[in-house]
PDB file of C-alpha atoms in Angstrom:
ATOM      1  CA  MET A  13      -9.319  -4.651 -19.034  1.00 96.00           C
ATOM      2  CA  LYS A  14      -8.566  -0.939 -19.217  1.00 98.00           C
ATOM      3  CA  GLU A  15      -4.896  -0.227 -19.882  1.00 98.00           C
ATOM      4  CA  ASN A  16      -4.336   1.445 -16.488  1.00 98.00           C
ATOM      5  CA  VAL A  17      -6.697   1.466 -13.502  1.00 98.00           C
ATOM      6  CA  GLN A  18      -6.169   3.758 -10.521  1.00 98.00           C
ATOM      7  CA  ILE A  19      -7.407   2.004  -7.377  1.00 98.00           C
ATOM      8  CA  SER A  20      -7.751   3.265  -3.802  1.00 98.00           C
ATOM      9  CA  LEU A  21      -8.473   1.032  -0.805  1.00 98.00           C
ATOM     10  CA  VAL A  22      -9.876   3.007   2.130  1.00 98.00           C
ATOM     11  CA  GLN A  23      -9.199   1.505   5.580  1.00 98.00           C
ATOM     12  CA  PHE A  24     -12.459   2.894   6.878  1.00 96.00           C
ATOM     13  CA  SER A  25     -13.453   2.846  10.558  1.00 96.00           C
ATOM     14  CA  SER A  26     -17.219   2.396  10.673  1.00 96.00           C
ATOM     15  CA  GLU A  27     -19.315   3.846  13.468  1.00 96.00           C
ATOM     16  CA  MET A  28     -21.413   1.067  14.974  1.00 95.00           C
ATOM     17  CA  LEU A  29     -25.021   1.068  13.739  1.00 96.00           C
ATOM     18  CA  ALA A  30     -24.773   4.601  12.320  1.00 97.00           C
ATOM     19  CA  PRO A  31     -25.413   4.146   8.580  1.00 98.00           C
ATOM     20  CA  GLU A  32     -26.216   7.788   7.816  1.00 98.00           C
ATOM     21  CA  ARG A  33     -22.975   9.106   9.309  1.00 98.00           C
ATOM     22  CA  ASN A  34     -20.969   6.273   7.746  1.00 98.00           C
ATOM     23  CA  ALA A  35     -22.492   6.947   4.308  1.00 98.00           C
ATOM     24  CA  GLU A  36     -21.740  10.658   4.581  1.00 98.00           C
ATOM     25  CA  ARG A  37     -18.091  10.012   5.419  1.00 98.00           C
ATOM     26  CA  MET A  38     -17.685   7.391   2.706  1.00 98.00           C
ATOM     27  CA  ALA A  39     -19.130   9.729   0.071  1.00 98.00           C
ATOM     28  CA  GLU A  40     -16.673  12.433   1.121  1.00 98.00           C
ATOM     29  CA  LEU A  41     -13.782   9.976   0.893  1.00 98.00           C
ATOM     30  CA  VAL A  42     -14.832   8.894  -2.626  1.00 98.00           C
ATOM     31  CA  LEU A  43     -14.782  12.503  -3.789  1.00 98.00           C
ATOM     32  CA  ASP A  44     -11.429  13.117  -2.104  1.00 98.00           C
ATOM     33  CA  GLU A  45      -9.758  10.025  -3.588  1.00 98.00           C
ATOM     34  CA  ALA A  46     -11.014  10.884  -7.069  1.00 98.00           C
ATOM     35  CA  ASP A  47     -10.113  14.565  -6.837  1.00 98.00           C
ATOM     36  CA  ARG A  48      -6.704  14.332  -5.180  1.00 97.00           C
ATOM     37  CA  HIS A  49      -5.497  10.936  -6.432  1.00 98.00           C
ATOM     38  CA  ARG A  50      -7.450  10.381  -9.686  1.00 98.00           C
ATOM     39  CA  ALA A  51      -8.997   7.204  -8.293  1.00 98.00           C
ATOM     40  CA  GLU A  52     -11.195   5.294 -10.734  1.00 98.00           C
ATOM     41  CA  LEU A  53     -12.040   2.508  -8.270  1.00 99.00           C
ATOM     42  CA  VAL A  54     -12.588   3.294  -4.576  1.00 99.00           C
ATOM     43  CA  VAL A  55     -13.029   0.335  -2.215  1.00 98.00           C
ATOM     44  CA  PHE A  56     -14.357   0.235   1.363  1.00 98.00           C
ATOM     45  CA  PRO A  57     -14.332  -2.690   3.844  1.00 98.00           C
ATOM     46  CA  GLU A  58     -16.929  -5.259   4.887  1.00 98.00           C
ATOM     47  CA  LEU A  59     -20.126  -4.001   6.588  1.00 98.00           C
ATOM     48  CA  SER A  60     -19.066  -0.379   6.212  1.00 98.00           C
ATOM     49  CA  ASN A  61     -22.593   0.961   6.671  1.00 98.00           C
ATOM     50  CA  THR A  62     -23.263  -0.669  10.067  1.00 97.00           C
ATOM     51  CA  GLY A  63     -19.992  -1.856  11.569  1.00 96.00           C
ATOM     52  CA  TYR A  64     -19.290  -5.481  12.433  1.00 95.00           C
ATOM     53  CA  VAL A  65     -21.446  -7.899  14.450  1.00 92.00           C
ATOM     54  CA  GLN A  66     -21.168  -8.513  18.160  1.00 83.00           C
ATOM     55  CA  SER A  67     -19.133 -11.513  19.252  1.00 71.00           C
ATOM     56  CA  ALA A  68     -22.067 -13.367  20.818  1.00 69.00           C
ATOM     57  CA  ARG A  69     -25.721 -13.711  19.873  1.00 75.00           C
ATOM     58  CA  ASP A  70     -27.772 -10.907  21.387  1.00 82.00           C
ATOM     59  CA  ASP A  71     -31.432 -10.404  20.522  1.00 88.00           C
ATOM     60  CA  ASP A  72     -31.337  -6.675  21.253  1.00 92.00           C
ATOM     61  CA  PHE A  73     -28.280  -6.209  19.036  1.00 92.00           C
ATOM     62  CA  ALA A  74     -29.919  -8.310  16.304  1.00 93.00           C
ATOM     63  CA  ARG A  75     -32.971  -6.019  16.421  1.00 94.00           C
ATOM     64  CA  ARG A  76     -30.821  -2.879  16.198  1.00 95.00           C
ATOM     65  CA  LEU A  77     -28.658  -4.385  13.440  1.00 96.00           C
ATOM     66  CA  TYR A  78     -31.741  -5.124  11.352  1.00 96.00           C
ATOM     67  CA  ALA A  79     -33.026  -1.581  11.924  1.00 97.00           C
ATOM     68  CA  ALA A  80     -29.680  -0.132  10.744  1.00 97.00           C
ATOM     69  CA  SER A  81     -29.405  -2.429   7.728  1.00 98.00           C
ATOM     70  CA  GLU A  82     -30.678  -1.333   4.319  1.00 97.00           C
ATOM     71  CA  THR A  83     -32.056  -2.574   1.063  1.00 97.00           C
ATOM     72  CA  VAL A  84     -30.001  -2.271  -2.121  1.00 98.00           C
ATOM     73  CA  PRO A  85     -30.678   0.233  -3.594  1.00 97.00           C
ATOM     74  CA  GLY A  86     -31.091   2.095  -0.327  1.00 97.00           C
ATOM     75  CA  PRO A  87     -29.876   5.195   1.499  1.00 98.00           C
ATOM     76  CA  THR A  88     -26.179   4.270   1.647  1.00 98.00           C
ATOM     77  CA  THR A  89     -25.939   3.049  -1.933  1.00 98.00           C
ATOM     78  CA  GLU A  90     -27.848   6.131  -3.112  1.00 98.00           C
ATOM     79  CA  ARG A  91     -25.390   8.393  -1.300  1.00 98.00           C
ATOM     80  CA  LEU A  92     -22.442   6.497  -2.779  1.00 98.00           C
ATOM     81  CA  ALA A  93     -24.088   6.526  -6.211  1.00 98.00           C
ATOM     82  CA  ASP A  94     -24.250  10.318  -6.063  1.00 98.00           C
ATOM     83  CA  ALA A  95     -20.535  10.410  -5.159  1.00 98.00           C
ATOM     84  CA  ALA A  96     -19.771   8.017  -8.013  1.00 98.00           C
ATOM     85  CA  ARG A  97     -21.589  10.241 -10.510  1.00 98.00           C
ATOM     86  CA  ARG A  98     -19.879  13.381  -9.228  1.00 98.00           C
ATOM     87  CA  SER A  99     -16.401  11.820  -9.189  1.00 98.00           C
ATOM     88  CA  GLY A 100     -16.582   9.528 -12.223  1.00 98.00           C
ATOM     89  CA  ALA A 101     -15.303   6.652 -10.067  1.00 98.00           C
ATOM     90  CA  HIS A 102     -16.500   3.124  -9.459  1.00 99.00           C
ATOM     91  CA  VAL A 103     -17.271   2.477  -5.785  1.00 99.00           C
ATOM     92  CA  VAL A 104     -17.321  -0.822  -3.872  1.00 99.00           C
ATOM     93  CA  ALA A 105     -18.592  -1.035  -0.291  1.00 98.00           C
ATOM     94  CA  GLY A 106     -19.625  -3.661   2.221  1.00 98.00           C
ATOM     95  CA  ILE A 107     -23.313  -3.353   3.130  1.00 98.00           C
ATOM     96  CA  SER A 108     -25.474  -5.024   5.759  1.00 98.00           C
ATOM     97  CA  GLN A 109     -28.356  -5.686   3.377  1.00 98.00           C
ATOM     98  CA  ARG A 110     -31.979  -6.447   4.145  1.00 97.00           C
ATOM     99  CA  HIS A 111     -33.676  -9.078   2.054  1.00 95.00           C
ATOM    100  CA  PRO A 112     -36.007  -7.246  -0.370  1.00 90.00           C
ATOM    101  CA  ARG A 113     -39.090  -9.248   0.700  1.00 93.00           C
ATOM    102  CA  ILE A 114     -38.468 -11.380   3.802  1.00 94.00           C
ATOM    103  CA  PRO A 115     -38.463  -9.447   7.107  1.00 92.00           C
ATOM    104  CA  ASP A 116     -35.596  -9.976   9.553  1.00 91.00           C
ATOM    105  CA  LEU A 117     -33.402 -11.691   6.942  1.00 95.00           C
ATOM    106  CA  LEU A 118     -30.004 -10.138   6.258  1.00 97.00           C
ATOM    107  CA  TYR A 119     -27.178 -10.596   3.768  1.00 98.00           C
ATOM    108  CA  ASN A 120     -23.544  -9.574   4.232  1.00 98.00           C
ATOM    109  CA  ALA A 121     -23.109  -7.930   0.832  1.00 98.00           C
ATOM    110  CA  ALA A 122     -20.480  -6.284  -1.350  1.00 98.00           C
ATOM    111  CA  VAL A 123     -21.990  -3.712  -3.710  1.00 98.00           C
ATOM    112  CA  LEU A 124     -20.387  -2.353  -6.883  1.00 99.00           C
ATOM    113  CA  ILE A 125     -21.586   1.049  -8.145  1.00 98.00           C
ATOM    114  CA  ASP A 126     -20.542   2.406 -11.541  1.00 98.00           C
ATOM    115  CA  PRO A 127     -19.799   6.048 -12.499  1.00 98.00           C
ATOM    116  CA  ASP A 128     -23.369   6.468 -13.753  1.00 98.00           C
ATOM    117  CA  GLY A 129     -24.567   5.767 -10.219  1.00 98.00           C
ATOM    118  CA  GLU A 130     -26.028   2.396 -11.201  1.00 98.00           C
ATOM    119  CA  ILE A 131     -25.718  -0.795  -9.152  1.00 98.00           C
ATOM    120  CA  ALA A 132     -23.359  -2.812 -11.350  1.00 98.00           C
ATOM    121  CA  GLY A 133     -23.137  -5.845  -9.083  1.00 98.00           C
ATOM    122  CA  VAL A 134     -23.986  -7.354  -5.698  1.00 98.00           C
ATOM    123  CA  GLN A 135     -22.168 -10.323  -4.175  1.00 98.00           C
ATOM    124  CA  HIS A 136     -23.361 -11.916  -0.932  1.00 98.00           C
ATOM    125  CA  LYS A 137     -20.780 -13.425   1.395  1.00 98.00           C
ATOM    126  CA  VAL A 138     -20.679 -17.133   0.642  1.00 97.00           C
ATOM    127  CA  HIS A 139     -18.833 -18.367   3.753  1.00 96.00           C
ATOM    128  CA  ALA A 140     -20.225 -16.977   7.008  1.00 92.00           C
ATOM    129  CA  CYS A 141     -17.522 -16.820   9.681  1.00 91.00           C
ATOM    130  CA  ARG A 142     -18.032 -17.558  13.361  1.00 87.00           C
ATOM    131  CA  ASP A 143     -20.664 -15.233  14.892  1.00 89.00           C
ATOM    132  CA  GLU A 144     -21.816 -13.972  11.493  1.00 92.00           C
ATOM    133  CA  LYS A 145     -23.850 -17.179  11.253  1.00 92.00           C
ATOM    134  CA  GLU A 146     -26.127 -15.793  13.978  1.00 91.00           C
ATOM    135  CA  TYR A 147     -27.096 -12.766  11.879  1.00 93.00           C
ATOM    136  CA  TYR A 148     -26.602 -13.399   8.144  1.00 95.00           C
ATOM    137  CA  VAL A 149     -27.738 -15.966   5.619  1.00 95.00           C
ATOM    138  CA  PRO A 150     -24.913 -17.044   3.269  1.00 95.00           C
ATOM    139  CA  GLY A 151     -24.979 -16.220  -0.425  1.00 96.00           C
ATOM    140  CA  ASP A 152     -25.833 -18.936  -2.923  1.00 94.00           C
ATOM    141  CA  ARG A 153     -24.109 -17.742  -6.097  1.00 95.00           C
ATOM    142  CA  VAL A 154     -20.749 -16.502  -7.335  1.00 96.00           C
ATOM    143  CA  ALA A 155     -20.576 -13.885 -10.065  1.00 95.00           C
ATOM    144  CA  THR A 156     -18.315 -11.399 -11.797  1.00 98.00           C
ATOM    145  CA  PHE A 157     -19.321  -8.029 -13.195  1.00 98.00           C
ATOM    146  CA  ALA A 158     -18.373  -6.326 -16.454  1.00 98.00           C
ATOM    147  CA  THR A 159     -17.266  -2.696 -16.048  1.00 98.00           C
ATOM    148  CA  SER A 160     -15.375  -0.149 -18.115  1.00 98.00           C
ATOM    149  CA  LEU A 161     -12.325  -0.952 -15.955  1.00 98.00           C
ATOM    150  CA  GLY A 162     -12.454  -4.682 -16.576  1.00 98.00           C
ATOM    151  CA  ARG A 163     -14.344  -7.676 -15.217  1.00 98.00           C
ATOM    152  CA  ILE A 164     -14.499  -7.511 -11.413  1.00 98.00           C
ATOM    153  CA  GLY A 165     -15.154 -10.217  -8.831  1.00 98.00           C
ATOM    154  CA  LEU A 166     -16.158  -9.460  -5.247  1.00 98.00           C
ATOM    155  CA  GLN A 167     -15.469 -11.412  -2.057  1.00 98.00           C
ATOM    156  CA  LEU A 168     -15.975 -10.805   1.654  1.00 98.00           C
ATOM    157  CA  CYS A 169     -13.269 -11.553   4.233  1.00 96.00           C
ATOM    158  CA  TYR A 170     -13.536 -15.274   5.197  1.00 96.00           C
ATOM    159  CA  ASP A 171     -14.291 -16.081   1.544  1.00 97.00           C
ATOM    160  CA  VAL A 172     -10.571 -15.570   0.829  1.00 97.00           C
ATOM    161  CA  ARG A 173      -9.722 -18.754   2.759  1.00 95.00           C
ATOM    162  CA  PHE A 174     -11.514 -20.814   0.089  1.00 96.00           C
ATOM    163  CA  PRO A 175      -9.371 -20.716  -3.074  1.00 97.00           C
ATOM    164  CA  GLU A 176     -12.121 -22.374  -5.081  1.00 96.00           C
ATOM    165  CA  LEU A 177     -14.110 -19.140  -4.992  1.00 97.00           C
ATOM    166  CA  ALA A 178     -11.383 -17.055  -6.636  1.00 98.00           C
ATOM    167  CA  ARG A 179     -10.851 -19.768  -9.245  1.00 98.00           C
ATOM    168  CA  VAL A 180     -14.545 -19.790 -10.136  1.00 97.00           C
ATOM    169  CA  GLN A 181     -14.416 -16.012 -10.545  1.00 98.00           C
ATOM    170  CA  ALA A 182     -11.262 -16.255 -12.652  1.00 98.00           C
ATOM    171  CA  LEU A 183     -12.930 -18.852 -14.875  1.00 98.00           C
ATOM    172  CA  ASP A 184     -15.811 -16.411 -15.290  1.00 98.00           C
ATOM    173  CA  GLY A 185     -13.326 -13.877 -16.656  1.00 98.00           C
ATOM    174  CA  ALA A 186     -12.369 -11.866 -13.565  1.00 98.00           C
ATOM    175  CA  GLU A 187      -9.338  -9.635 -14.064  1.00 98.00           C
ATOM    176  CA  ILE A 188      -9.649  -7.858 -10.711  1.00 99.00           C
ATOM    177  CA  ILE A 189     -10.918  -9.446  -7.486  1.00 99.00           C
ATOM    178  CA  LEU A 190     -11.741  -7.199  -4.536  1.00 98.00           C
ATOM    179  CA  SER A 191     -11.928  -8.739  -1.064  1.00 98.00           C
ATOM    180  CA  LEU A 192     -13.653  -6.660   1.638  1.00 98.00           C
ATOM    181  CA  TRP A 193     -12.519  -7.451   5.182  1.00 97.00           C
ATOM    182  CA  ALA A 194     -13.533  -6.794   8.782  1.00 95.00           C
ATOM    183  CA  ALA A 195     -10.671  -8.777  10.289  1.00 92.00           C
ATOM    184  CA  ALA A 196      -9.908  -8.283  13.963  1.00 91.00           C
ATOM    185  CA  VAL A 197      -6.841  -9.051  16.039  1.00 89.00           C
ATOM    186  CA  GLN A 198      -6.951 -12.553  17.498  1.00 78.00           C
ATOM    187  CA  PRO A 199      -6.116 -12.794  21.222  1.00 69.00           C
ATOM    188  CA  GLY A 200      -2.378 -12.405  21.630  1.00 62.00           C
ATOM    189  CA  HIS A 201      -1.714 -12.260  17.900  1.00 68.00           C
ATOM    190  CA  VAL A 202      -1.524  -9.436  15.357  1.00 63.00           C
ATOM    191  CA  PRO A 203      -1.395 -11.070  11.890  1.00 71.00           C
ATOM    192  CA  GLU A 204       1.091  -8.624  10.399  1.00 70.00           C
ATOM    193  CA  GLY A 205       1.305 -10.123   6.914  1.00 79.00           C
ATOM    194  CA  SER A 206      -1.878 -12.136   6.631  1.00 88.00           C
ATOM    195  CA  ILE A 207      -3.677  -9.921   4.110  1.00 95.00           C
ATOM    196  CA  ILE A 208      -0.549  -9.440   1.994  1.00 96.00           C
ATOM    197  CA  ALA A 209      -0.009 -13.207   1.929  1.00 96.00           C
ATOM    198  CA  ARG A 210      -3.561 -14.063   0.965  1.00 96.00           C
ATOM    199  CA  CYS A 211      -3.779 -11.384  -1.707  1.00 98.00           C
ATOM    200  CA  ALA A 212      -0.453 -12.492  -3.175  1.00 98.00           C
ATOM    201  CA  THR A 213      -1.464 -16.162  -3.201  1.00 98.00           C
ATOM    202  CA  ARG A 214      -4.880 -15.649  -4.821  1.00 98.00           C
ATOM    203  CA  ALA A 215      -3.417 -13.227  -7.361  1.00 98.00           C
ATOM    204  CA  MET A 216      -0.599 -15.605  -8.326  1.00 98.00           C
ATOM    205  CA  GLU A 217      -2.858 -18.678  -8.456  1.00 97.00           C
ATOM    206  CA  ASN A 218      -5.152 -16.982 -10.965  1.00 98.00           C
ATOM    207  CA  ALA A 219      -2.828 -14.467 -12.685  1.00 98.00           C
ATOM    208  CA  LEU A 220      -5.016 -11.477 -11.877  1.00 98.00           C
ATOM    209  CA  PHE A 221      -5.113  -8.434  -9.600  1.00 99.00           C
ATOM    210  CA  PHE A 222      -6.296  -9.161  -6.062  1.00 98.00           C
ATOM    211  CA  ALA A 223      -6.922  -6.478  -3.435  1.00 98.00           C
ATOM    212  CA  GLY A 224      -7.879  -6.888   0.219  1.00 98.00           C
ATOM    213  CA  CYS A 225      -9.383  -3.866   2.004  1.00 98.00           C
ATOM    214  CA  ASN A 226      -9.617  -4.256   5.785  1.00 98.00           C
ATOM    215  CA  ARG A 227     -11.301  -1.927   8.254  1.00 97.00           C
ATOM    216  CA  THR A 228      -9.850  -0.256  11.326  1.00 96.00           C
ATOM    217  CA  GLY A 229     -11.194   0.926  14.685  1.00 94.00           C
ATOM    218  CA  THR A 230     -12.984  -1.042  17.413  1.00 90.00           C
ATOM    219  CA  ASP A 231     -16.444  -2.570  17.904  1.00 86.00           C
ATOM    220  CA  ASP A 232     -17.612  -4.462  20.989  1.00 80.00           C
ATOM    221  CA  GLY A 233     -14.024  -4.964  22.180  1.00 84.00           C
ATOM    222  CA  GLN A 234     -12.835  -6.189  18.781  1.00 88.00           C
ATOM    223  CA  VAL A 235      -9.792  -4.393  17.358  1.00 91.00           C
ATOM    224  CA  PHE A 236      -9.617  -4.329  13.552  1.00 94.00           C
ATOM    225  CA  PHE A 237      -6.064  -4.325  12.260  1.00 93.00           C
ATOM    226  CA  GLY A 238      -6.118  -2.650   8.837  1.00 94.00           C
ATOM    227  CA  ARG A 239      -3.000  -3.648   6.859  1.00 95.00           C
ATOM    228  CA  SER A 240      -4.776  -3.724   3.496  1.00 97.00           C
ATOM    229  CA  ALA A 241      -2.885  -4.865   0.402  1.00 98.00           C
ATOM    230  CA  ILE A 242      -2.963  -4.991  -3.401  1.00 98.00           C
ATOM    231  CA  ALA A 243      -1.209  -7.761  -5.338  1.00 98.00           C
ATOM    232  CA  GLY A 244      -0.368  -8.096  -9.019  1.00 98.00           C
ATOM    233  CA  PRO A 245      -0.828 -11.123 -11.296  1.00 98.00           C
ATOM    234  CA  ASP A 246       2.634 -12.510 -10.481  1.00 98.00           C
ATOM    235  CA  GLY A 247       1.922 -12.326  -6.738  1.00 98.00           C
ATOM    236  CA  GLY A 248       4.043  -9.219  -6.203  1.00 98.00           C
ATOM    237  CA  THR A 249       2.824  -6.584  -3.766  1.00 98.00           C
ATOM    238  CA  LEU A 250       1.780  -3.349  -5.499  1.00 98.00           C
ATOM    239  CA  ALA A 251       0.780  -1.509  -2.311  1.00 98.00           C
ATOM    240  CA  ALA A 252       0.323  -2.366   1.358  1.00 97.00           C
ATOM    241  CA  SER A 253      -0.546  -0.663   4.599  1.00 96.00           C
ATOM    242  CA  GLY A 254       1.539  -1.388   7.662  1.00 92.00           C
ATOM    243  CA  SER A 255      -0.956   0.416   9.847  1.00 93.00           C
ATOM    244  CA  ASP A 256      -4.117  -0.182  11.850  1.00 92.00           C
ATOM    245  CA  ARG A 257      -5.094   3.475  11.366  1.00 94.00           C
ATOM    246  CA  GLU A 258      -7.682   4.878   8.986  1.00 96.00           C
ATOM    247  CA  GLU A 259      -5.828   5.587   5.742  1.00 97.00           C
ATOM    248  CA  SER A 260      -5.880   4.794   2.027  1.00 98.00           C
ATOM    249  CA  ILE A 261      -3.468   2.767  -0.068  1.00 98.00           C
ATOM    250  CA  ARG A 262      -3.269   3.244  -3.823  1.00 98.00           C
ATOM    251  CA  ALA A 263      -1.879   1.528  -6.887  1.00 98.00           C
ATOM    252  CA  THR A 264      -2.043   1.517 -10.665  1.00 98.00           C
ATOM    253  CA  LEU A 265      -3.263  -1.776 -12.118  1.00 98.00           C
ATOM    254  CA  VAL A 266      -1.548  -2.216 -15.499  1.00 98.00           C
ATOM    255  CA  ALA A 267      -3.401  -4.539 -17.854  1.00 98.00           C
ATOM    256  CA  ASP A 268      -0.237  -5.640 -19.627  1.00 98.00           C
ATOM    257  CA  ARG A 269       1.036  -7.195 -16.393  1.00 98.00           C
ATOM    258  CA  LEU A 270      -1.954  -9.524 -16.407  1.00 98.00           C
ATOM    259  CA  SER A 271      -1.507 -10.425 -20.077  1.00 97.00           C
ATOM    260  CA  ALA A 272       2.216 -10.993 -19.672  1.00 98.00           C
ATOM    261  CA  GLN A 273       1.750 -13.310 -16.699  1.00 98.00           C
ATOM    262  CA  ARG A 274      -0.894 -15.373 -18.463  1.00 97.00           C
ATOM    263  CA  ARG A 275       1.350 -15.726 -21.508  1.00 96.00           C
ATOM    264  CA  TYR A 276       4.248 -16.804 -19.298  1.00 96.00           C
ATOM    265  CA  LEU A 277       2.276 -19.434 -17.334  1.00 95.00           C
ATOM    266  CA  THR A 278      -0.727 -20.891 -19.141  1.00 95.00           C
ATOM    267  CA  LEU A 279      -2.617 -21.667 -15.926  1.00 95.00           C
ATOM    268  CA  PHE A 280      -6.048 -22.102 -17.432  1.00 96.00           C
ATOM    269  CA  ARG A 281      -4.894 -24.235 -20.349  1.00 96.00           C
ATOM    270  CA  ASP A 282      -2.965 -26.479 -17.967  1.00 97.00           C
ATOM    271  CA  ARG A 283      -5.828 -27.196 -15.572  1.00 95.00           C
ATOM    272  CA  ARG A 284      -6.908 -30.829 -15.030  1.00 96.00           C
ATOM    273  CA  PRO A 285     -10.538 -30.463 -13.924  1.00 94.00           C
ATOM    274  CA  GLU A 286     -11.207 -34.176 -14.378  1.00 94.00           C
ATOM    275  CA  LEU A 287      -9.038 -34.746 -11.284  1.00 95.00           C
ATOM    276  CA  TYR A 288     -10.725 -32.189  -9.051  1.00 93.00           C
ATOM    277  CA  ALA A 289     -14.090 -33.852  -8.315  1.00 91.00           C
ATOM    278  CA  PRO A 290     -13.351 -34.347  -4.583  1.00 90.00           C
ATOM    279  CA  ILE A 291     -13.308 -30.575  -4.153  1.00 89.00           C
ATOM    280  CA  THR A 292     -17.040 -30.328  -4.888  1.00 86.00           C
ATOM    281  CA  ALA A 293     -18.129 -33.643  -3.345  1.00 88.00           C
ATOM    282  CA  PRO A 294     -19.790 -33.790   0.101  1.00 86.00           C
ATOM    283  CA  LEU A 295     -17.350 -34.801   2.833  1.00 84.00           C
ATOM    284  CA  SER A 296     -19.410 -37.913   3.570  1.00 74.00           C
ATOM    285  CA  ASP A 297     -19.529 -39.199  -0.014  1.00 61.00           C
ATOM    286  CA  PRO A 298     -17.468 -42.433  -0.058  1.00 57.00           C
ATOM    287  CA  ALA A 299     -17.545 -42.614  -3.852  1.00 58.00           C
ATOM    288  CA  THR A 300     -15.083 -39.755  -4.068  1.00 53.00           C
ATOM    289  CA  THR A 301     -12.784 -40.784  -1.218  1.00 55.00           C
ATOM    290  CA  LEU A 302      -9.183 -40.613  -2.313  1.00 57.00           C
ATOM    291  CA  THR A 303      -7.633 -44.086  -2.260  1.00 54.00           C
ATOM    292  CA  GLY A 304      -4.314 -45.519  -3.267  1.00 51.00           C
ATOM    293  CA  THR A 305      -0.919 -46.300  -1.898  1.00 44.00           C
ATOM    294  CA  ALA A 306       1.919 -43.947  -1.216  1.00 46.00           C
TER     295      ALA A 306
END
């Protein structure tokens, strides 16, 4: 991992089904973060090119969502690639992605673009949440991506509730995991510290940097609450937003903090994978049912 990495999380408010305008604004924000704050890694939320899905299945919305979605590479990634080349920054954004061959099939994707404007990685959301199942097919692989900043893993929102995913990425060498969110306020409840807590937990469990970038604004009556956060390898908060407004939070990721934490607690040496088979077994498999007496 690079000795110091300047990261900016942009709490972007997407305009519903307006990919051209969203791409233009995101490109401007990349240039601004790099110019004014020396950002080397600029991160946008889930589904930044199209906005989030409606809360109930609607054939007309599905048609318009597919029309607004894009291939990768495509118009939004090309616009962000130009901004990456001009700024010298890495860019990560959530994209509603068309399947390259199969019509009317969509992925909820996180795309990593390097400073040369090349697509350095694509991760599809593995765990579709609630109404997303009506529009997106889940991803079928987990990967990490080598960059000049370090090895980066990507996740999308609901994925963070499955700690196995972050562990798989850590075992593949991830030093930084970026989680792109489109998390809305639940009825009667604003989860003030939910992103901070999840980032801190995943970071501490794997002794790496973990950042959660949530969107803001409203779509179809849903209110997205922002409150993005960045956690260090010991679980400490490096930066956090207390706001549901469009803003950026920034931090310096110091490689020595990762090394020091992994020397202090030898998490990966101390694993006992021979005991973890039930995690990957089907729920109905009786051969892996936990038995014994208390």
